[in-house]
mmCIF file of C-alpha atoms in Angstrom:
data_model
loop_
_atom_site.group_PDB
_atom_site.id
_atom_site.type_symbol
_atom_site.label_atom_id
_atom_site.label_comp_id
_atom_site.label_asym_id
_atom_site.label_seq_id
_atom_site.Cartn_x
_atom_site.Cartn_y
_atom_site.Cartn_z
ATOM 1 C CA UNK S 1279 -68.534 14.902 -29.603
ATOM 2 C CA UNK S 1280 -72.046 13.520 -29.768
ATOM 3 C CA UNK S 1281 -72.253 11.689 -26.493
ATOM 4 C CA UNK S 1282 -70.065 12.091 -23.448
ATOM 5 C CA UNK S 1283 -70.217 10.600 -20.002
ATOM 6 C CA UNK S 1284 -67.831 10.066 -17.090
ATOM 7 C CA UNK S 1285 -67.607 6.901 -15.013
ATOM 8 C CA UNK S 1286 -65.398 6.050 -12.084
ATOM 9 C CA UNK S 1287 -62.674 3.534 -12.834
ATOM 10 C CA UNK S 1288 -63.690 -0.092 -12.413
ATOM 11 C CA UNK S 1289 -61.532 -2.597 -10.583
ATOM 12 C CA UNK S 1290 -60.123 -5.788 -12.087
ATOM 13 C CA UNK S 1291 -63.008 -7.686 -10.547
ATOM 14 C CA UNK S 1292 -65.572 -5.463 -12.283
ATOM 15 C CA UNK S 1293 -68.098 -7.156 -14.524
ATOM 16 C CA UNK S 1294 -67.058 -7.486 -18.130
ATOM 17 C CA UNK S 1295 -69.487 -7.357 -21.025
ATOM 18 C CA UNK S 1296 -70.506 -10.691 -22.556
ATOM 19 C CA UNK S 1297 -68.497 -11.633 -25.602
ATOM 20 C CA UNK S 1298 -70.175 -10.805 -28.878
ATOM 21 C CA UNK S 1299 -69.479 -13.018 -31.844
ATOM 22 C CA UNK S 1300 -70.062 -12.518 -35.544
ATOM 23 C CA UNK S 1301 -73.167 -13.985 -37.109
ATOM 24 C CA UNK S 1302 -71.307 -16.865 -38.718
ATOM 25 C CA UNK S 1303 -69.639 -18.952 -36.090
ATOM 26 C CA UNK S 1304 -67.184 -20.587 -38.485
ATOM 27 C CA UNK S 1305 -65.879 -17.324 -39.858
ATOM 28 C CA UNK S 1306 -62.894 -15.437 -38.530
ATOM 29 C CA UNK S 1307 -63.694 -13.561 -35.288
ATOM 30 C CA UNK S 1308 -64.619 -9.906 -35.495
ATOM 31 C CA UNK S 1309 -61.542 -7.684 -35.783
ATOM 32 C CA UNK S 1310 -61.435 -4.519 -33.717
ATOM 33 C CA UNK S 1311 -58.784 -1.853 -33.873
ATOM 34 C CA UNK S 1312 -57.885 1.341 -32.130
ATOM 35 C CA UNK S 1313 -55.296 3.941 -31.316
ATOM 36 C CA UNK S 1314 -53.402 5.161 -28.276
ATOM 37 C CA UNK S 1315 -54.116 8.730 -27.217
ATOM 38 C CA UNK S 1316 -52.915 11.180 -24.597
ATOM 39 C CA UNK S 1317 -53.986 9.443 -21.379
ATOM 40 C CA UNK S 1318 -56.466 7.346 -23.303
ATOM 41 C CA UNK S 1319 -57.403 4.855 -25.987
ATOM 42 C CA UNK S 1320 -59.738 5.009 -28.978
ATOM 43 C CA UNK S 1321 -61.516 1.881 -30.241
ATOM 44 C CA UNK S 1322 -63.584 1.809 -33.419
ATOM 45 C CA UNK S 1323 -66.400 -0.280 -34.848
ATOM 46 C CA UNK S 1324 -68.140 0.013 -38.214
ATOM 47 C CA UNK S 1325 -70.443 2.933 -37.447
ATOM 48 C CA UNK S 1326 -68.912 4.663 -34.429
ATOM 49 C CA UNK S 1327 -65.798 4.954 -32.331
ATOM 50 C CA UNK S 1328 -65.335 5.286 -28.602
ATOM 51 C CA UNK S 1329 -62.688 7.330 -26.808
ATOM 52 C CA UNK S 1330 -61.839 6.456 -23.200
ATOM 53 C CA UNK S 1331 -59.736 8.970 -21.266
ATOM 54 C CA UNK S 1332 -58.304 8.822 -17.771
ATOM 55 C CA UNK S 1333 -59.141 12.121 -16.085
ATOM 56 C CA UNK S 1334 -57.057 13.741 -13.313
ATOM 57 C CA UNK S 1335 -59.622 12.697 -10.683
ATOM 58 C CA UNK S 1336 -59.060 9.028 -11.583
ATOM 59 C CA UNK S 1337 -62.351 8.512 -13.407
ATOM 60 C CA UNK S 1338 -62.661 7.229 -16.972
ATOM 61 C CA UNK S 1339 -64.556 9.403 -19.417
ATOM 62 C CA UNK S 1340 -66.202 7.721 -22.409
ATOM 63 C CA UNK S 1341 -67.015 9.660 -25.554
ATOM 64 C CA UNK S 1342 -68.653 8.197 -28.651
ATOM 65 C CA UNK S 1343 -68.987 9.643 -32.107
ATOM 66 C CA UNK S 1344 -70.287 8.238 -35.417
ATOM 67 C CA UNK S 1345 -67.892 7.381 -38.210
ATOM 68 C CA UNK S 1346 -68.176 8.750 -41.725
ATOM 69 C CA UNK S 1347 -70.261 6.650 -44.130
ATOM 70 C CA UNK S 1348 -68.259 7.306 -47.304
ATOM 71 C CA UNK S 1349 -65.734 4.464 -46.716
ATOM 72 C CA UNK S 1350 -68.654 1.993 -46.897
ATOM 73 C CA UNK S 1351 -69.471 2.769 -50.530
ATOM 74 C CA UNK S 1352 -68.951 -0.167 -52.883
ATOM 75 C CA UNK S 1353 -66.168 1.518 -54.821
ATOM 76 C CA UNK S 1354 -64.275 2.016 -51.558
ATOM 77 C CA UNK S 1355 -64.250 -1.733 -50.891
ATOM 78 C CA UNK S 1356 -62.383 -2.741 -54.049
ATOM 79 C CA UNK S 1357 -59.042 -4.443 -53.237
ATOM 80 C CA UNK S 1358 -56.132 -1.962 -53.286
ATOM 81 C CA UNK S 1359 -58.616 0.940 -53.264
ATOM 82 C CA UNK S 1360 -59.895 -0.012 -49.810
ATOM 83 C CA UNK S 1361 -56.383 0.268 -48.406
ATOM 84 C CA UNK S 1362 -56.097 3.928 -49.418
ATOM 85 C CA UNK S 1363 -59.618 4.615 -48.171
ATOM 86 C CA UNK S 1364 -58.892 2.945 -44.828
ATOM 87 C CA UNK S 1365 -55.657 4.910 -44.462
ATOM 88 C CA UNK S 1366 -57.287 8.283 -45.157
ATOM 89 C CA UNK S 1367 -60.246 7.521 -42.904
ATOM 90 C CA UNK S 1368 -57.972 6.303 -40.106
ATOM 91 C CA UNK S 1369 -55.853 9.451 -40.347
ATOM 92 C CA UNK S 1370 -58.859 11.750 -39.949
ATOM 93 C CA UNK S 1371 -60.522 9.725 -37.187
ATOM 94 C CA UNK S 1372 -57.223 9.237 -35.377
ATOM 95 C CA UNK S 1373 -56.374 12.924 -35.575
ATOM 96 C CA UNK S 1374 -59.810 13.927 -34.276
ATOM 97 C CA UNK S 1375 -59.499 11.517 -31.345
ATOM 98 C CA UNK S 1376 -55.945 12.653 -30.617
ATOM 99 C CA UNK S 1377 -56.920 16.334 -30.697
ATOM 100 C CA UNK S 1378 -59.853 15.627 -28.395
ATOM 101 C CA UNK S 1379 -57.608 13.851 -25.905
ATOM 102 C CA UNK S 1380 -55.171 16.776 -26.071
ATOM 103 C CA UNK S 1381 -58.013 19.215 -25.398
ATOM 104 C CA UNK S 1382 -59.260 17.233 -22.412
ATOM 105 C CA UNK S 1383 -55.823 16.719 -20.881
ATOM 106 C CA UNK S 1384 -53.951 19.858 -21.913
ATOM 107 C CA UNK S 1385 -56.640 22.301 -22.930
ATOM 108 C CA UNK S 1386 -58.176 22.275 -19.484
ATOM 109 C CA UNK S 1387 -54.899 23.554 -18.070
ATOM 110 C CA UNK S 1388 -54.162 26.168 -20.738
ATOM 111 C CA UNK S 1389 -57.741 27.205 -21.427
ATOM 112 C CA UNK S 1390 -57.128 26.785 -25.177
ATOM 113 C CA UNK S 1391 -59.108 24.487 -27.437
ATOM 114 C CA UNK S 1392 -58.132 23.209 -30.877
ATOM 115 C CA UNK S 1393 -60.684 24.009 -33.576
ATOM 116 C CA UNK S 1394 -61.281 22.372 -36.959
ATOM 117 C CA UNK S 1395 -58.897 24.799 -38.659
ATOM 118 C CA UNK S 1396 -56.074 23.954 -36.261
ATOM 119 C CA UNK S 1397 -56.800 20.246 -36.731
ATOM 120 C CA UNK S 1398 -56.586 20.540 -40.533
ATOM 121 C CA UNK S 1399 -53.331 22.487 -40.314
ATOM 122 C CA UNK S 1400 -51.876 19.933 -37.903
ATOM 123 C CA UNK S 1401 -52.880 17.031 -40.158
ATOM 124 C CA UNK S 1402 -51.449 18.778 -43.222
ATOM 125 C CA UNK S 1403 -48.172 19.440 -41.427
ATOM 126 C CA UNK S 1404 -47.983 15.827 -40.240
ATOM 127 C CA UNK S 1405 -48.585 14.502 -43.758
ATOM 128 C CA UNK S 1406 -46.078 16.955 -45.180
ATOM 129 C CA UNK S 1407 -43.449 15.931 -42.648
ATOM 130 C CA UNK S 1408 -44.124 12.284 -43.463
ATOM 131 C CA UNK S 1409 -43.620 12.901 -47.176
ATOM 132 C CA UNK S 1410 -40.375 14.785 -46.540
ATOM 133 C CA UNK S 1411 -38.977 12.106 -44.229
ATOM 134 C CA UNK S 1412 -40.053 8.973 -46.073
ATOM 135 C CA UNK S 1413 -40.042 10.172 -49.691
ATOM 136 C CA UNK S 1414 -37.904 13.295 -49.989
ATOM 137 C CA UNK S 1415 -34.957 12.417 -47.738
ATOM 138 C CA UNK S 1416 -34.378 8.843 -49.033
ATOM 139 C CA UNK S 1417 -34.800 9.907 -52.667
ATOM 140 C CA UNK S 1418 -32.425 12.847 -52.378
ATOM 141 C CA UNK S 1419 -29.933 10.807 -50.383
ATOM 142 C CA UNK S 1420 -29.727 8.114 -53.052
ATOM 143 C CA UNK S 1421 -29.610 10.707 -55.836
ATOM 144 C CA UNK S 1422 -26.582 12.452 -54.359
ATOM 145 C CA UNK S 1423 -24.723 9.129 -54.225
ATOM 146 C CA UNK S 1424 -25.182 8.337 -57.908
ATOM 147 C CA UNK S 1425 -21.466 8.776 -58.469
ATOM 148 C CA UNK S 1426 -20.786 5.837 -56.143
ATOM 149 C CA UNK S 1427 -23.898 3.719 -56.622
ATOM 150 C CA UNK S 1428 -24.902 3.996 -60.277
ATOM 151 C CA UNK S 1429 -27.639 2.179 -62.190
ATOM 152 C CA UNK S 1430 -31.411 2.290 -61.872
ATOM 153 C CA UNK S 1431 -31.896 -0.865 -59.805
ATOM 154 C CA UNK S 1432 -28.999 -0.155 -57.453
ATOM 155 C CA UNK S 1433 -30.105 3.446 -56.972
ATOM 156 C CA UNK S 1434 -33.659 2.413 -56.109
ATOM 157 C CA UNK S 1435 -32.480 -0.310 -53.740
ATOM 158 C CA UNK S 1436 -30.294 2.262 -51.996
ATOM 159 C CA UNK S 1437 -33.281 4.586 -51.772
ATOM 160 C CA UNK S 1438 -35.293 1.785 -50.151
ATOM 161 C CA UNK S 1439 -32.499 1.128 -47.670
ATOM 162 C CA UNK S 1440 -32.436 4.818 -46.730
ATOM 163 C CA UNK S 1441 -36.212 4.709 -46.259
ATOM 164 C CA UNK S 1442 -35.865 1.793 -43.827
ATOM 165 C CA UNK S 1443 -33.139 3.623 -41.919
ATOM 166 C CA UNK S 1444 -35.247 6.794 -41.681
ATOM 167 C CA UNK S 1445 -38.216 4.806 -40.363
ATOM 168 C CA UNK S 1446 -36.116 3.041 -37.729
ATOM 169 C CA UNK S 1447 -34.377 6.240 -36.593
ATOM 170 C CA UNK S 1448 -37.685 8.137 -36.452
ATOM 171 C CA UNK S 1449 -39.322 5.470 -34.291
ATOM 172 C CA UNK S 1450 -36.212 5.127 -32.126
ATOM 173 C CA UNK S 1451 -36.000 8.874 -31.466
ATOM 174 C CA UNK S 1452 -39.651 9.402 -30.559
ATOM 175 C CA UNK S 1453 -39.642 6.269 -28.389
ATOM 176 C CA UNK S 1454 -37.093 7.965 -26.124
ATOM 177 C CA UNK S 1455 -39.388 10.928 -25.386
ATOM 178 C CA UNK S 1456 -40.863 10.638 -21.900
ATOM 179 C CA UNK S 1457 -44.362 11.834 -22.845
ATOM 180 C CA UNK S 1458 -44.447 9.556 -25.876
ATOM 181 C CA UNK S 1459 -43.443 6.582 -23.753
ATOM 182 C CA UNK S 1460 -46.659 6.974 -21.769
ATOM 183 C CA UNK S 1461 -48.672 7.058 -25.012
ATOM 184 C CA UNK S 1462 -46.818 3.922 -26.099
ATOM 185 C CA UNK S 1463 -47.906 2.241 -22.843
ATOM 186 C CA UNK S 1464 -51.520 2.929 -23.825
ATOM 187 C CA UNK S 1465 -50.609 1.502 -27.233
ATOM 188 C CA UNK S 1466 -49.547 -1.701 -25.503
ATOM 189 C CA UNK S 1467 -52.767 -1.673 -23.471
ATOM 190 C CA UNK S 1468 -54.831 -1.390 -26.654
ATOM 191 C CA UNK S 1469 -53.137 -4.459 -28.136
ATOM 192 C CA UNK S 1470 -53.448 -6.531 -24.969
ATOM 193 C CA UNK S 1471 -57.165 -5.796 -24.648
ATOM 194 C CA UNK S 1472 -57.843 -6.639 -28.291
ATOM 195 C CA UNK S 1473 -56.002 -9.935 -27.831
ATOM 196 C CA UNK S 1474 -58.118 -10.610 -24.737
ATOM 197 C CA UNK S 1475 -61.314 -10.080 -26.687
ATOM 198 C CA UNK S 1476 -60.128 -12.191 -29.636
ATOM 199 C CA UNK S 1477 -59.263 -15.023 -27.227
ATOM 200 C CA UNK S 1478 -62.808 -14.810 -25.806
ATOM 201 C CA UNK S 1479 -61.545 -14.097 -22.303
ATOM 202 C CA UNK S 1480 -63.176 -11.793 -19.723
ATOM 203 C CA UNK S 1481 -62.408 -8.157 -20.367
ATOM 204 C CA UNK S 1482 -60.520 -7.462 -17.157
ATOM 205 C CA UNK S 1483 -57.079 -6.043 -16.478
ATOM 206 C CA UNK S 1484 -56.097 -9.372 -14.949
ATOM 207 C CA UNK S 1485 -56.879 -11.243 -18.172
ATOM 208 C CA UNK S 1486 -55.369 -8.602 -20.463
ATOM 209 C CA UNK S 1487 -52.157 -8.465 -18.459
ATOM 210 C CA UNK S 1488 -51.226 -11.979 -19.590
ATOM 211 C CA UNK S 1489 -51.198 -11.160 -23.310
ATOM 212 C CA UNK S 1490 -48.342 -9.801 -25.387
ATOM 213 C CA UNK S 1491 -48.284 -6.158 -26.400
ATOM 214 C CA UNK S 1492 -47.379 -6.812 -30.058
ATOM 215 C CA UNK S 1493 -50.257 -7.183 -32.515
ATOM 216 C CA UNK S 1494 -49.979 -8.139 -36.228
ATOM 217 C CA UNK S 1495 -52.590 -5.591 -37.372
ATOM 218 C CA UNK S 1496 -50.817 -2.645 -35.734
ATOM 219 C CA UNK S 1497 -50.206 0.585 -37.624
ATOM 220 C CA UNK S 1498 -46.498 0.223 -36.853
ATOM 221 C CA UNK S 1499 -46.471 -3.005 -38.849
ATOM 222 C CA UNK S 1500 -48.346 -1.218 -41.620
ATOM 223 C CA UNK S 1501 -45.647 1.466 -41.856
ATOM 224 C CA UNK S 1502 -42.932 -1.162 -42.165
ATOM 225 C CA UNK S 1503 -44.889 -3.049 -44.834
ATOM 226 C CA UNK S 1504 -45.365 0.213 -46.758
ATOM 227 C CA UNK S 1505 -41.605 0.740 -46.790
ATOM 228 C CA UNK S 1506 -40.931 -2.841 -47.907
ATOM 229 C CA UNK S 1507 -43.577 -2.703 -50.636
ATOM 230 C CA UNK S 1508 -42.213 0.626 -51.864
ATOM 231 C CA UNK S 1509 -38.821 -1.004 -52.437
ATOM 232 C CA UNK S 1510 -40.416 -3.588 -54.738
ATOM 233 C CA UNK S 1511 -42.699 -1.106 -56.538
ATOM 234 C CA UNK S 1512 -40.039 1.575 -57.034
ATOM 235 C CA UNK S 1513 -37.102 -0.689 -57.883
ATOM 236 C CA UNK S 1514 -37.488 -0.423 -61.669
ATOM 237 C CA UNK S 1515 -38.616 3.208 -61.834
ATOM 238 C CA UNK S 1516 -36.409 5.766 -63.534
ATOM 239 C CA UNK S 1517 -34.061 7.931 -61.488
ATOM 240 C CA UNK S 1518 -33.798 10.951 -63.786
ATOM 241 C CA UNK S 1519 -34.642 13.783 -63.654
ATOM 242 C CA UNK S 1520 -34.665 14.335 -59.903
ATOM 243 C CA UNK S 1521 -38.015 16.150 -59.833
ATOM 244 C CA UNK S 1522 -39.714 13.215 -61.595
ATOM 245 C CA UNK S 1523 -38.028 10.764 -59.266
ATOM 246 C CA UNK S 1524 -39.679 12.486 -56.311
ATOM 247 C CA UNK S 1525 -43.060 13.058 -58.009
ATOM 248 C CA UNK S 1526 -43.293 9.470 -59.284
ATOM 249 C CA UNK S 1527 -42.900 8.163 -55.727
ATOM 250 C CA UNK S 1528 -45.630 10.463 -54.476
ATOM 251 C CA UNK S 1529 -47.970 9.440 -57.299
ATOM 252 C CA UNK S 1530 -47.455 5.745 -56.582
ATOM 253 C CA UNK S 1531 -47.894 5.994 -52.802
ATOM 254 C CA UNK S 1532 -51.652 5.189 -53.013
ATOM 255 C CA UNK S 1533 -50.794 1.952 -54.855
ATOM 256 C CA UNK S 1534 -48.098 1.145 -52.301
ATOM 257 C CA UNK S 1535 -50.512 1.812 -49.419
ATOM 258 C CA UNK S 1536 -53.174 -0.350 -51.067
ATOM 259 C CA UNK S 1537 -50.817 -3.305 -51.477
ATOM 260 C CA UNK S 1538 -49.474 -2.880 -47.945
ATOM 261 C CA UNK S 1539 -53.017 -2.894 -46.530
ATOM 262 C CA UNK S 1540 -53.857 -6.161 -48.302
ATOM 263 C CA UNK S 1541 -50.638 -7.762 -47.035
ATOM 264 C CA UNK S 1542 -51.335 -6.557 -43.484
ATOM 265 C CA UNK S 1543 -54.833 -8.051 -43.506
ATOM 266 C CA UNK S 1544 -53.535 -11.260 -45.098
ATOM 267 C CA UNK S 1545 -50.808 -11.597 -42.479
ATOM 268 C CA UNK S 1546 -53.305 -10.951 -39.694
ATOM 269 C CA UNK S 1547 -55.576 -13.732 -40.975
ATOM 270 C CA UNK S 1548 -52.700 -16.210 -41.124
ATOM 271 C CA UNK S 1549 -50.625 -15.186 -38.105
ATOM 272 C CA UNK S 1550 -50.810 -18.729 -36.714
ATOM 273 C CA UNK S 1551 -49.747 -20.394 -39.957
ATOM 274 C CA UNK S 1552 -46.237 -21.917 -39.798
ATOM 275 C CA UNK S 1553 -45.793 -21.049 -43.489
ATOM 276 C CA UNK S 1554 -46.993 -17.453 -43.451
ATOM 277 C CA UNK S 1555 -46.345 -16.193 -39.913
ATOM 278 C CA UNK S 1556 -42.958 -14.814 -41.037
ATOM 279 C CA UNK S 1557 -44.854 -12.009 -42.832
ATOM 280 C CA UNK S 1558 -45.723 -10.340 -39.525
ATOM 281 C CA UNK S 1559 -42.460 -10.918 -37.637
ATOM 282 C CA UNK S 1560 -40.601 -7.718 -38.744
ATOM 283 C CA UNK S 1561 -43.578 -5.564 -37.732
ATOM 284 C CA UNK S 1562 -43.725 -7.236 -34.326
ATOM 285 C CA UNK S 1563 -40.035 -6.507 -33.823
ATOM 286 C CA UNK S 1564 -40.583 -2.830 -34.597
ATOM 287 C CA UNK S 1565 -43.436 -2.705 -32.091
ATOM 288 C CA UNK S 1566 -40.880 -3.300 -29.348
ATOM 289 C CA UNK S 1567 -40.102 0.392 -29.826
ATOM 290 C CA UNK S 1568 -43.665 1.704 -30.263
ATOM 291 C CA UNK S 1569 -45.266 -0.098 -27.318
ATOM 292 C CA UNK S 1570 -44.549 -0.265 -23.590
ATOM 293 C CA UNK S 1571 -45.893 -2.559 -20.892
ATOM 294 C CA UNK S 1572 -49.039 -0.878 -19.511
ATOM 295 C CA UNK S 1573 -50.130 -0.802 -15.895
ATOM 296 C CA UNK S 1574 -53.567 -1.973 -14.765
ATOM 297 C CA UNK S 1575 -54.974 1.563 -14.817
ATOM 298 C CA UNK S 1576 -54.059 1.896 -18.497
ATOM 299 C CA UNK S 1577 -55.512 -1.528 -19.269
ATOM 300 C CA UNK S 1578 -58.765 -0.450 -17.648
ATOM 301 C CA UNK S 1579 -58.942 2.560 -19.984
ATOM 302 C CA UNK S 1580 -58.452 0.344 -23.052
ATOM 303 C CA UNK S 1581 -61.092 -2.064 -21.743
ATOM 304 C CA UNK S 1582 -63.553 0.802 -21.246
ATOM 305 C CA UNK S 1583 -62.998 1.958 -24.830
ATOM 306 C CA UNK S 1584 -63.634 -1.506 -26.261
ATOM 307 C CA UNK S 1585 -66.649 -2.079 -24.032
ATOM 308 C CA UNK S 1586 -68.011 1.246 -25.242
ATOM 309 C CA UNK S 1587 -67.975 -0.033 -28.821
ATOM 310 C CA UNK S 1588 -69.325 -3.462 -27.862
ATOM 311 C CA UNK S 1589 -72.179 -1.848 -25.925
ATOM 312 C CA UNK S 1590 -73.498 -0.422 -29.195
ATOM 313 C CA UNK S 1591 -74.179 -3.937 -30.440
ATOM 314 C CA UNK S 1592 -72.349 -3.367 -33.703
ATOM 315 C CA UNK S 1593 -69.209 -4.842 -35.212
ATOM 316 C CA UNK S 1594 -66.598 -3.602 -37.655
ATOM 317 C CA UNK S 1595 -66.736 -4.729 -41.248
#
């Protein structure tokens, strides 16, 4: 990490940074995003991200690192393409932040640190597991039921249903793990603090506590939208032979991710519209499993992470 410093936790009455607004006052407010970590939260801007971790002594450690510049290239901002770029970039940044939080919280106890090779292997395994669960299992499951549910459209709809079931069961199972529940509390803290900033309220635990923990731009919502979009995109694809059925889904996943990204951003921009707010409702329901109500100490960590990004005087694009 490029810059690291430790600060003692601030109380609810601690001074909050002034609100920073985008250059055009009539435009939509700046949109920040982040990720829950092990005993911490990561918030990102356009050129750097900030990781805030709660250390065993009660202090909050802030660590900043620059973001890669390749996602800012013009070709990476083309609709549909930018969704894939954002997904890949988020995976790498999120994994780096998660590994760092694991090192700081677990590595200190074991004396072992995760290197770049271990991080790459972990990311590859995670992606592989995701492909098996959300592509392989639903596709094979529908294929083996061809004798009962025949026909291209019916087979692909069944495959989509299996994909939804796998997603729900996966989230349900991990949400019952004690350690994950604490991470999910930081996830809720991240959302509450972002809402506080977007509502132009003081960045304090007291203010953040009043907001809901479900946010329309959450990665959980993105996963659900990906599954729903895949049902529409795959519905008319062929189902034979089996190897092509699996490969075709993998080849079209970038397109599915691109469409899902555009829908997520569109829903986020119109979350208060009575005509379009229904787009985000299923994702908010699913977040009941992937978030928990945070305590004030966790809210303070999320606030520190966001203030770390705001202190740089830059905003996400």
